[in-house]
PDB file of C-alpha atoms in Angstrom:
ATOM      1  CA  UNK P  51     105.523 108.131 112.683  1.00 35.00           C
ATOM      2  CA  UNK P  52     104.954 111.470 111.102  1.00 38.00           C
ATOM      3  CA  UNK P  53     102.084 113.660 112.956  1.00 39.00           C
ATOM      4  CA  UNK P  54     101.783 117.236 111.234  1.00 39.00           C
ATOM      5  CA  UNK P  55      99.033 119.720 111.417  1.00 36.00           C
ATOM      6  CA  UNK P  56      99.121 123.175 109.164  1.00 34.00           C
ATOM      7  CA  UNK P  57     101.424 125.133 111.343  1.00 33.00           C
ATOM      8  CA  UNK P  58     103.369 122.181 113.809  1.00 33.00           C
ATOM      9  CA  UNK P  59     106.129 120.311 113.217  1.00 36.00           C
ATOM     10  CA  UNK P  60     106.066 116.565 111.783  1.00 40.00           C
ATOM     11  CA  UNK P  61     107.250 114.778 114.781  1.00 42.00           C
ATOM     12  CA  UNK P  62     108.764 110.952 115.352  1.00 49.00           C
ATOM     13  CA  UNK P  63     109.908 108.845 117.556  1.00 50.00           C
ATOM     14  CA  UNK P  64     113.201 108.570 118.445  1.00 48.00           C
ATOM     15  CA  UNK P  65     114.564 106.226 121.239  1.00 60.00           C
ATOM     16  CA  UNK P  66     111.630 106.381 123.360  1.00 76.00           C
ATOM     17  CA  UNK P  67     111.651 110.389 122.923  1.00 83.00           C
ATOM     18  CA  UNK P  68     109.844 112.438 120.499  1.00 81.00           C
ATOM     19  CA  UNK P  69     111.815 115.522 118.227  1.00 84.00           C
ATOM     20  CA  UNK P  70     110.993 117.665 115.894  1.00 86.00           C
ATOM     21  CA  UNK P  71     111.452 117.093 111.835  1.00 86.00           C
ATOM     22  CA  UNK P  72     110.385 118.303 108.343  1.00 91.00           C
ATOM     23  CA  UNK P  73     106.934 120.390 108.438  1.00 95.00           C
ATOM     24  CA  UNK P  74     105.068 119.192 105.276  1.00 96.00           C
ATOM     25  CA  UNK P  75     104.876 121.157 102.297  1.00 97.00           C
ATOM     26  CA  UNK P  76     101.103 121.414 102.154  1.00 95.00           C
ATOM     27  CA  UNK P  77      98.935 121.365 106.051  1.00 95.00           C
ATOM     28  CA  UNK P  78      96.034 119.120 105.769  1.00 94.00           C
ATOM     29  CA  UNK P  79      93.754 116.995 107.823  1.00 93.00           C
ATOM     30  CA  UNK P  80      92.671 113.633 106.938  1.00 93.00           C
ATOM     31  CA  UNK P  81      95.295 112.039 104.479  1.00 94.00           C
ATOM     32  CA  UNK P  82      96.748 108.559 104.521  1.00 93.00           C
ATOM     33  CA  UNK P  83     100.135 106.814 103.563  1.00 92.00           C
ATOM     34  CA  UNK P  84     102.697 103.955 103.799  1.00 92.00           C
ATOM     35  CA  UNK P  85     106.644 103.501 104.767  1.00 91.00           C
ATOM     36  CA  UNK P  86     108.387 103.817 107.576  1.00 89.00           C
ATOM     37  CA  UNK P  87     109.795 107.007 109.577  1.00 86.00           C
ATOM     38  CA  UNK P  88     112.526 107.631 107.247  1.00 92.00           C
ATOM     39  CA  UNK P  89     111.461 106.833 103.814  1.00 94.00           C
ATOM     40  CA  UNK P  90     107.298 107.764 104.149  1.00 94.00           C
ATOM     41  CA  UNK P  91     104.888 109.104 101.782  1.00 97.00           C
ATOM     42  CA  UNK P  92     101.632 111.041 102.805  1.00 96.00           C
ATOM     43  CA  UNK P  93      98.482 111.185 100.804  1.00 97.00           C
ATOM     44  CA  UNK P  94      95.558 113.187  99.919  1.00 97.00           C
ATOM     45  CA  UNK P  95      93.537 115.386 102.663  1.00 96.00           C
ATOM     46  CA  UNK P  96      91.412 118.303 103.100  1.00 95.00           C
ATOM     47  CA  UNK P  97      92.480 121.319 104.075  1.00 95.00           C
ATOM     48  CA  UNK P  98      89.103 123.471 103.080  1.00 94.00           C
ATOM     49  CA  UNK P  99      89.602 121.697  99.795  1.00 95.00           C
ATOM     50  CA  UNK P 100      89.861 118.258  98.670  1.00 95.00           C
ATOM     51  CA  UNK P 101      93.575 117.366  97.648  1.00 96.00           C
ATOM     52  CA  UNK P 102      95.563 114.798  95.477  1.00 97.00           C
ATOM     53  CA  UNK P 103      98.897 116.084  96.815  1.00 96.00           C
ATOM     54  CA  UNK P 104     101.396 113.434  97.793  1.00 98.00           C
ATOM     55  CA  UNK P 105     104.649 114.204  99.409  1.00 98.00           C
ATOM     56  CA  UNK P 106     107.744 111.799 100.395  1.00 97.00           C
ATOM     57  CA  UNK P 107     109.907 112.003 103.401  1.00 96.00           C
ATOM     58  CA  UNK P 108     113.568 111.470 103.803  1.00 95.00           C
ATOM     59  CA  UNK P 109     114.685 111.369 107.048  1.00 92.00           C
ATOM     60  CA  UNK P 110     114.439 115.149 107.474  1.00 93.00           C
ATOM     61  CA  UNK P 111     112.394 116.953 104.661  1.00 96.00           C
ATOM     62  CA  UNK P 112     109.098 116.318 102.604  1.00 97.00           C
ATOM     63  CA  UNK P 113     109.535 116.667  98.799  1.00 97.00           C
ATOM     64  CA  UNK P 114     105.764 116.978  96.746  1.00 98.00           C
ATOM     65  CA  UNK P 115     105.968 114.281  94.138  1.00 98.00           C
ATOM     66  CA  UNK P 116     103.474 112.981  91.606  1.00 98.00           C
ATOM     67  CA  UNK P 117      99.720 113.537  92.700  1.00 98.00           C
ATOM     68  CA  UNK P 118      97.175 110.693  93.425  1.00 98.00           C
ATOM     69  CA  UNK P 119      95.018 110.282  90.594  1.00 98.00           C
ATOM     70  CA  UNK P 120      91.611 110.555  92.796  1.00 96.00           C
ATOM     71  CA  UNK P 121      91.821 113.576  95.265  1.00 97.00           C
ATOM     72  CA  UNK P 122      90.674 111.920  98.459  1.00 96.00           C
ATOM     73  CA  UNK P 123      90.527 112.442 102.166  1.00 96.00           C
ATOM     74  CA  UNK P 124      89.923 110.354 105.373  1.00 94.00           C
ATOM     75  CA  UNK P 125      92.094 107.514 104.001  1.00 92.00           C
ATOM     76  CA  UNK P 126      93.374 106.771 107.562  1.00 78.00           C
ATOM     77  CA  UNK P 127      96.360 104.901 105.684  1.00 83.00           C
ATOM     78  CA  UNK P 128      97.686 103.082 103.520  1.00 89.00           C
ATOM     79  CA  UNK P 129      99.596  99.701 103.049  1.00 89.00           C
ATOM     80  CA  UNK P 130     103.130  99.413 101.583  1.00 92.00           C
ATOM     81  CA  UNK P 131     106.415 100.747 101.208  1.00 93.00           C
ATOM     82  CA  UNK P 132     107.868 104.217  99.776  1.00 94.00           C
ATOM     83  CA  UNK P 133     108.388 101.976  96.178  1.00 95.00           C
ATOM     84  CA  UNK P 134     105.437  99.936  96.332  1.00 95.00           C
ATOM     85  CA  UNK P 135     102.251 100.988  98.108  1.00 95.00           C
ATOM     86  CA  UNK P 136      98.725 101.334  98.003  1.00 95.00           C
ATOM     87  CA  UNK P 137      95.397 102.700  98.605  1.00 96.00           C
ATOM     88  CA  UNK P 138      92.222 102.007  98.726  1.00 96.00           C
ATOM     89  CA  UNK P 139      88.547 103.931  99.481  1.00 96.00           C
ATOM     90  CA  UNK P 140      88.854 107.507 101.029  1.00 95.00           C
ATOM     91  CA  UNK P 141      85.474 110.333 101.500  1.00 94.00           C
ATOM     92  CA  UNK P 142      84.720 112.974  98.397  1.00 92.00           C
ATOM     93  CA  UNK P 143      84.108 115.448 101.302  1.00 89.00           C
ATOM     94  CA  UNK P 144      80.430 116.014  98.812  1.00 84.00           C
ATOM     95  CA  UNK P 145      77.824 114.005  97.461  1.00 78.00           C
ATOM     96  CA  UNK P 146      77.772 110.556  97.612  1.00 79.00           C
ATOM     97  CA  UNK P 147      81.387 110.896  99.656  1.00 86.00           C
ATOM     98  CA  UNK P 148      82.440 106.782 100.137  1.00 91.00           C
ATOM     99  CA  UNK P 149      85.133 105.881  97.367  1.00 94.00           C
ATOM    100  CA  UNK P 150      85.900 102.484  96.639  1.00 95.00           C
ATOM    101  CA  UNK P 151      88.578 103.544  94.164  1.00 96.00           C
ATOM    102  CA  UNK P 152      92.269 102.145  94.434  1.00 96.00           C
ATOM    103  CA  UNK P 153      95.170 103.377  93.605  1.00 97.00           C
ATOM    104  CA  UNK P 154      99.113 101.358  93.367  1.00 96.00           C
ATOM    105  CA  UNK P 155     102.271 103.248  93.374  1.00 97.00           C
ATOM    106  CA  UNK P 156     105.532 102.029  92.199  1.00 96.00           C
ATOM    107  CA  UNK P 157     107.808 105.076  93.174  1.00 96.00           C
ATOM    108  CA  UNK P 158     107.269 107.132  90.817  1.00 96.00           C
ATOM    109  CA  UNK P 159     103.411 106.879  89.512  1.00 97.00           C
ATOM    110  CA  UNK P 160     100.434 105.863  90.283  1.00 98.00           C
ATOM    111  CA  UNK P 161      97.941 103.298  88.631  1.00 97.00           C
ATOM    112  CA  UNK P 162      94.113 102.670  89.294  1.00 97.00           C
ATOM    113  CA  UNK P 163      93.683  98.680  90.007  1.00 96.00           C
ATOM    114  CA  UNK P 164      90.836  96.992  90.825  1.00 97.00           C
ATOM    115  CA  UNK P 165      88.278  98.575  93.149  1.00 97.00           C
ATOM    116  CA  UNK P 166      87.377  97.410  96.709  1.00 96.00           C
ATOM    117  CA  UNK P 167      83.918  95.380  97.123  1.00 96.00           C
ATOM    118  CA  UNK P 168      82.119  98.246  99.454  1.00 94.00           C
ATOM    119  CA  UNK P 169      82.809 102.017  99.152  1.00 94.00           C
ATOM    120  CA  UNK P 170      83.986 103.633 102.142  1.00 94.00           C
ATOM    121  CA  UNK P 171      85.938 105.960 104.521  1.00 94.00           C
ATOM    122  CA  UNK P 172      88.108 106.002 107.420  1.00 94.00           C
ATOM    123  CA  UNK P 173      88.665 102.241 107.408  1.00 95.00           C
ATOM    124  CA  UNK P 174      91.528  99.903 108.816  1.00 93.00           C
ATOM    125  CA  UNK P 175      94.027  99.429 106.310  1.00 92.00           C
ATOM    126  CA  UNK P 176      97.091  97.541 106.716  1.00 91.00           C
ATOM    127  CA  UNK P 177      99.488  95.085 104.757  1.00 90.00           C
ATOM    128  CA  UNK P 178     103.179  95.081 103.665  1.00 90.00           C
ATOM    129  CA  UNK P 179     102.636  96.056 100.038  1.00 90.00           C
ATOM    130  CA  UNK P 180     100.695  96.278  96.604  1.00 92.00           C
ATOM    131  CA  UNK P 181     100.244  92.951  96.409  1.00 93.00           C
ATOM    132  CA  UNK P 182      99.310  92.093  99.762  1.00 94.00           C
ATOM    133  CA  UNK P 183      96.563  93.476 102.160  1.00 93.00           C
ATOM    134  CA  UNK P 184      93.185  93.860 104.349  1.00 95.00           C
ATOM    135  CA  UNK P 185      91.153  96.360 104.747  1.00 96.00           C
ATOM    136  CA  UNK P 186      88.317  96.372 107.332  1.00 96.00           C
ATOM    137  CA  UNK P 187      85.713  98.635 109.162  1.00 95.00           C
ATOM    138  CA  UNK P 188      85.127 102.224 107.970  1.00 94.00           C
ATOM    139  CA  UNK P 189      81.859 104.432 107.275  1.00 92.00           C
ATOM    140  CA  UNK P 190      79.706 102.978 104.322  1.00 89.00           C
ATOM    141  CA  UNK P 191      76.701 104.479 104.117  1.00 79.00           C
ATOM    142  CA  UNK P 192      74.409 107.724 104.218  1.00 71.00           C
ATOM    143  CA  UNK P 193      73.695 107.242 107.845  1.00 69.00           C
ATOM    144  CA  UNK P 194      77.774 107.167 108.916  1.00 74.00           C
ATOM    145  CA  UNK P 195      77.282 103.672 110.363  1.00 79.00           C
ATOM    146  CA  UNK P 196      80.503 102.127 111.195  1.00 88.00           C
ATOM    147  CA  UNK P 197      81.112  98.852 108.647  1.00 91.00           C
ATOM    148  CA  UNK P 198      82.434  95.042 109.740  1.00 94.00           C
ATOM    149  CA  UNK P 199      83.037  94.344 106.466  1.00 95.00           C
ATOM    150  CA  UNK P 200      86.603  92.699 105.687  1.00 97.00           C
ATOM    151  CA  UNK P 201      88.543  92.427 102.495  1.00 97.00           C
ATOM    152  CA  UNK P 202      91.769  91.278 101.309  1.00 96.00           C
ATOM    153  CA  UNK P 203      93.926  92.058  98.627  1.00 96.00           C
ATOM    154  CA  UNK P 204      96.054  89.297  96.491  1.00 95.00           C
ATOM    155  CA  UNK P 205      97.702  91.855  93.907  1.00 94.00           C
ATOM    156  CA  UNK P 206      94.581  91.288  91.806  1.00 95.00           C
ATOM    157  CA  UNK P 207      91.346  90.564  93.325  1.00 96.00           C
ATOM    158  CA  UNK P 208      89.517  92.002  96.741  1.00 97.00           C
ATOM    159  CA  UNK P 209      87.792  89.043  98.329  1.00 97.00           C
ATOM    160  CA  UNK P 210      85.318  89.704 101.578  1.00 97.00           C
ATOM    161  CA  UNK P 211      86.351  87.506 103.992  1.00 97.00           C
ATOM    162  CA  UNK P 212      85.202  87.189 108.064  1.00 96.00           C
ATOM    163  CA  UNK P 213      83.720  90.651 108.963  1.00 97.00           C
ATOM    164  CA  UNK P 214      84.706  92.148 112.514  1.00 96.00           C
ATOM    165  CA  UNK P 215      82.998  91.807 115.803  1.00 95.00           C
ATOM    166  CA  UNK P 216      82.571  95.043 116.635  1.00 92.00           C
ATOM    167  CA  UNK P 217      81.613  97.679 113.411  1.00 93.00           C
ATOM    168  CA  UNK P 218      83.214 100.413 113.753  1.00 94.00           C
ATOM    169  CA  UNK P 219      85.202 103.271 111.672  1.00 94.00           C
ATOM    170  CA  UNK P 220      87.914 105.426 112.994  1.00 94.00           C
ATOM    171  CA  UNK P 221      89.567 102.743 114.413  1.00 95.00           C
ATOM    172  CA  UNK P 222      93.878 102.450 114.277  1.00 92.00           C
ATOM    173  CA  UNK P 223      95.299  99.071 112.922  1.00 91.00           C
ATOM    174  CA  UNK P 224      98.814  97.268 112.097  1.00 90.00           C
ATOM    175  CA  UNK P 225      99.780  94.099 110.527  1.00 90.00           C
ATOM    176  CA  UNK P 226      99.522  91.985 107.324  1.00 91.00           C
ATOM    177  CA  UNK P 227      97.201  89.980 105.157  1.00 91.00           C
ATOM    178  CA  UNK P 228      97.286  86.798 108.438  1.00 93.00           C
ATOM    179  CA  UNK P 229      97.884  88.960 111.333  1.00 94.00           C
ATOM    180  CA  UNK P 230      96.580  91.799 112.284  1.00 94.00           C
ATOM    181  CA  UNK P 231      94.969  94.469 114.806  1.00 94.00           C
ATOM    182  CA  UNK P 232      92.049  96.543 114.632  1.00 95.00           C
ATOM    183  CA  UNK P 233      92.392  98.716 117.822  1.00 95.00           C
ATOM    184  CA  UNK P 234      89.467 101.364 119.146  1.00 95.00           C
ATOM    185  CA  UNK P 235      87.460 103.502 116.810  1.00 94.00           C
ATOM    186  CA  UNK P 236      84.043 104.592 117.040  1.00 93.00           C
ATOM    187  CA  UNK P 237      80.695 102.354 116.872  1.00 89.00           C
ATOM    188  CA  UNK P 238      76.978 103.576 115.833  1.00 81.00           C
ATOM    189  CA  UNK P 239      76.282 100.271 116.305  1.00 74.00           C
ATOM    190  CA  UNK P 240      77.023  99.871 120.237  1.00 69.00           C
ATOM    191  CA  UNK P 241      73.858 101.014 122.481  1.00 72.00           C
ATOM    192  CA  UNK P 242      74.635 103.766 122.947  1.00 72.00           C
ATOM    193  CA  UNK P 243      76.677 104.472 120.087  1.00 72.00           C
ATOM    194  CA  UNK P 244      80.570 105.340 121.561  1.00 90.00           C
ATOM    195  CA  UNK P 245      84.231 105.309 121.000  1.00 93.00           C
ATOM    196  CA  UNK P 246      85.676 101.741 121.616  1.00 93.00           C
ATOM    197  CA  UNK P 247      88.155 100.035 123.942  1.00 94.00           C
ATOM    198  CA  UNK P 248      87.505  96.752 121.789  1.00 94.00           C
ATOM    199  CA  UNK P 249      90.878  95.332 120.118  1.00 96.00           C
ATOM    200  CA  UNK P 250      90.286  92.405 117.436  1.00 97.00           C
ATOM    201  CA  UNK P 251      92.532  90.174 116.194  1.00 96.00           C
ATOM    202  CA  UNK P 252      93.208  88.585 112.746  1.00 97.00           C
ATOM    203  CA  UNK P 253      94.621  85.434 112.053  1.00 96.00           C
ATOM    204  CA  UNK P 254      94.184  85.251 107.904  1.00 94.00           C
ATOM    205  CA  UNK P 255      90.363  83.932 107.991  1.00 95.00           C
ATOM    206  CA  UNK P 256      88.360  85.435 111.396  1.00 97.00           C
ATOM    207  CA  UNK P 257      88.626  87.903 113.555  1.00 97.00           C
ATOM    208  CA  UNK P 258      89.228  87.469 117.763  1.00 97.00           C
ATOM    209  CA  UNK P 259      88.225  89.767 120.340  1.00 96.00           C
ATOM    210  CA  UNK P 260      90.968  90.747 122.481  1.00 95.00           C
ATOM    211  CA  UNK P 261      92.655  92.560 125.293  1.00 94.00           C
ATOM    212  CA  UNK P 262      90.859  96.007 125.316  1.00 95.00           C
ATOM    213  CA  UNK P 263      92.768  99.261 125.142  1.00 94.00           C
ATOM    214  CA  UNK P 264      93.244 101.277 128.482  1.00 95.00           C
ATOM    215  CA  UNK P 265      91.956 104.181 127.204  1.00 94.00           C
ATOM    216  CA  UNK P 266      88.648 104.812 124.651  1.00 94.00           C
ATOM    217  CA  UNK P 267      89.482 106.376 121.578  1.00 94.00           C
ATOM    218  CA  UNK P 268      89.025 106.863 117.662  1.00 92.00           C
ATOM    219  CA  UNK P 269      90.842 108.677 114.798  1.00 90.00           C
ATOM    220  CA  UNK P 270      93.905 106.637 116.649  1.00 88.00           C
ATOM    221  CA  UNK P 271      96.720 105.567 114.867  1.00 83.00           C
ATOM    222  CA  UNK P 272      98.427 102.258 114.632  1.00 85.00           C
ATOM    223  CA  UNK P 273     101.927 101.532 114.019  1.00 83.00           C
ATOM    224  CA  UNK P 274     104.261  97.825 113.732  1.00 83.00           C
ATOM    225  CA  UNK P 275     102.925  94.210 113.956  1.00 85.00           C
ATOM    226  CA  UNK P 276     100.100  92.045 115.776  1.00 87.00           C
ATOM    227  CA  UNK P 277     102.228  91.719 118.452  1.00 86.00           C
ATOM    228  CA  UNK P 278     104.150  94.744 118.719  1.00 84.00           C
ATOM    229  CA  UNK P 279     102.388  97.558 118.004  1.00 86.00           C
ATOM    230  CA  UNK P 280     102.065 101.132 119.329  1.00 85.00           C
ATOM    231  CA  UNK P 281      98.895 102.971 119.434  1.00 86.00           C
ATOM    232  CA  UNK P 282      98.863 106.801 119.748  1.00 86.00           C
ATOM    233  CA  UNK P 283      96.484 109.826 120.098  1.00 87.00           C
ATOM    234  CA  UNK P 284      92.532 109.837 118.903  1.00 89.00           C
TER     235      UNK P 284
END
């Protein structure tokens, strides 16, 4: 789990401790990416401009390798391994801002595929590769309401499927195309509009409300399966 900001440290977790590693080449807010601790790769972001950087991790240092073909930011991640990853949607930072463009990469490029049914930013995105994943919430429109809206990915085709309880963007997530978690975020949609406890649940075809989180929060992060998963910051 790599958390870097322009001047700190990436950090990870290490036998329930956290220590320093590899700063990134390039400090940005707002990017995405796939892997695990010691083979990642990070995506995109803004840092006062919109970026297509990508950079892959080692174990101990960040190396910049071949640029996304879309600059994007507010991916929130990504779905996949350091070989064989994807994403999807992202925010132009101007104009219209939602993207529904996706992007594969096979290690060493990347390749537009086919695009997601609605535009949009800061959504849950998990899945264990290019051929297989879900994407859900996000924002979608002009007036940054938080979207229910579900898809899934087959290596081919994105195919809405059952949308989420709760709408919401900003929200952390972990899991694959049958099982997943959709944990906190934020809602326009709740009265009053607020940052969630709510946790759903995925089981291939609808989503289950859950045990809530202790603690309200969005712009979390999500991290290992639908039934082990860690949850940090927001």
């Amino acid at each position: 789990i790599q958390n870097v900001t322009t001047d700190a440290a990436a950090s990870q977790v290490i036998g329930g401790s956290w220590s320093s590693g590899g700063n990134l080449n390039n400090g940005r807010a707002g990017s995405g990416g796939f892997g695990t601790r010691d083979t990642a790769v990070v995506i995109g972001g803004w840092d006062g401009s919109l970026r297509a950087y990508v950079e892959s991790y080692d174990g101990s240092a960040w190396t910049e390798i071949t640029d996304i073909n879309t600059a994007r930011a507010s991916l929130s991640g990504g779905f996949g391994t350091s070989t064989n990853g994807l994403i999807a949607g992202g925010d132009t930072i101007t104009g219209t801002r939602w993207l529904d463009v996706v992007e594969s990469w096979d290690g060493s490029s990347w390749t537009e595929l086919t695009e997601i049914n609605t535009a949009r930013q800061s959504a849950v995105v998990t899945g264990p590769s290019s051929t297989s994943g879900l994407i859900s919430a996000g924002y979608h429109e002009s007036t940054f309401a938080g979207a229910a809206v579900t898809e899934t990915w087959n290596g081919s085709a994105w195919t809405e499927v059952g949308d989420l309880n709760t709408a919401r963007a900003t929200a952390g997530g972990s899991g694959t195309t049958t099982a997943a978690l959709a944990v906190g975020g934020y809602s326009d949609t709740a009265s009053p509009p607020k940052v969630q406890t709510a946790v759903e649940s995925w089981n291939g075809s609808s989503w289950s409300e859950t045990f809530e989180l202790n603690t309200a929060r969005s712009q979390n992060r999500g991290s290992g399966t639908s039934t082990d998963m860690l949850v940090s910051g927001g």
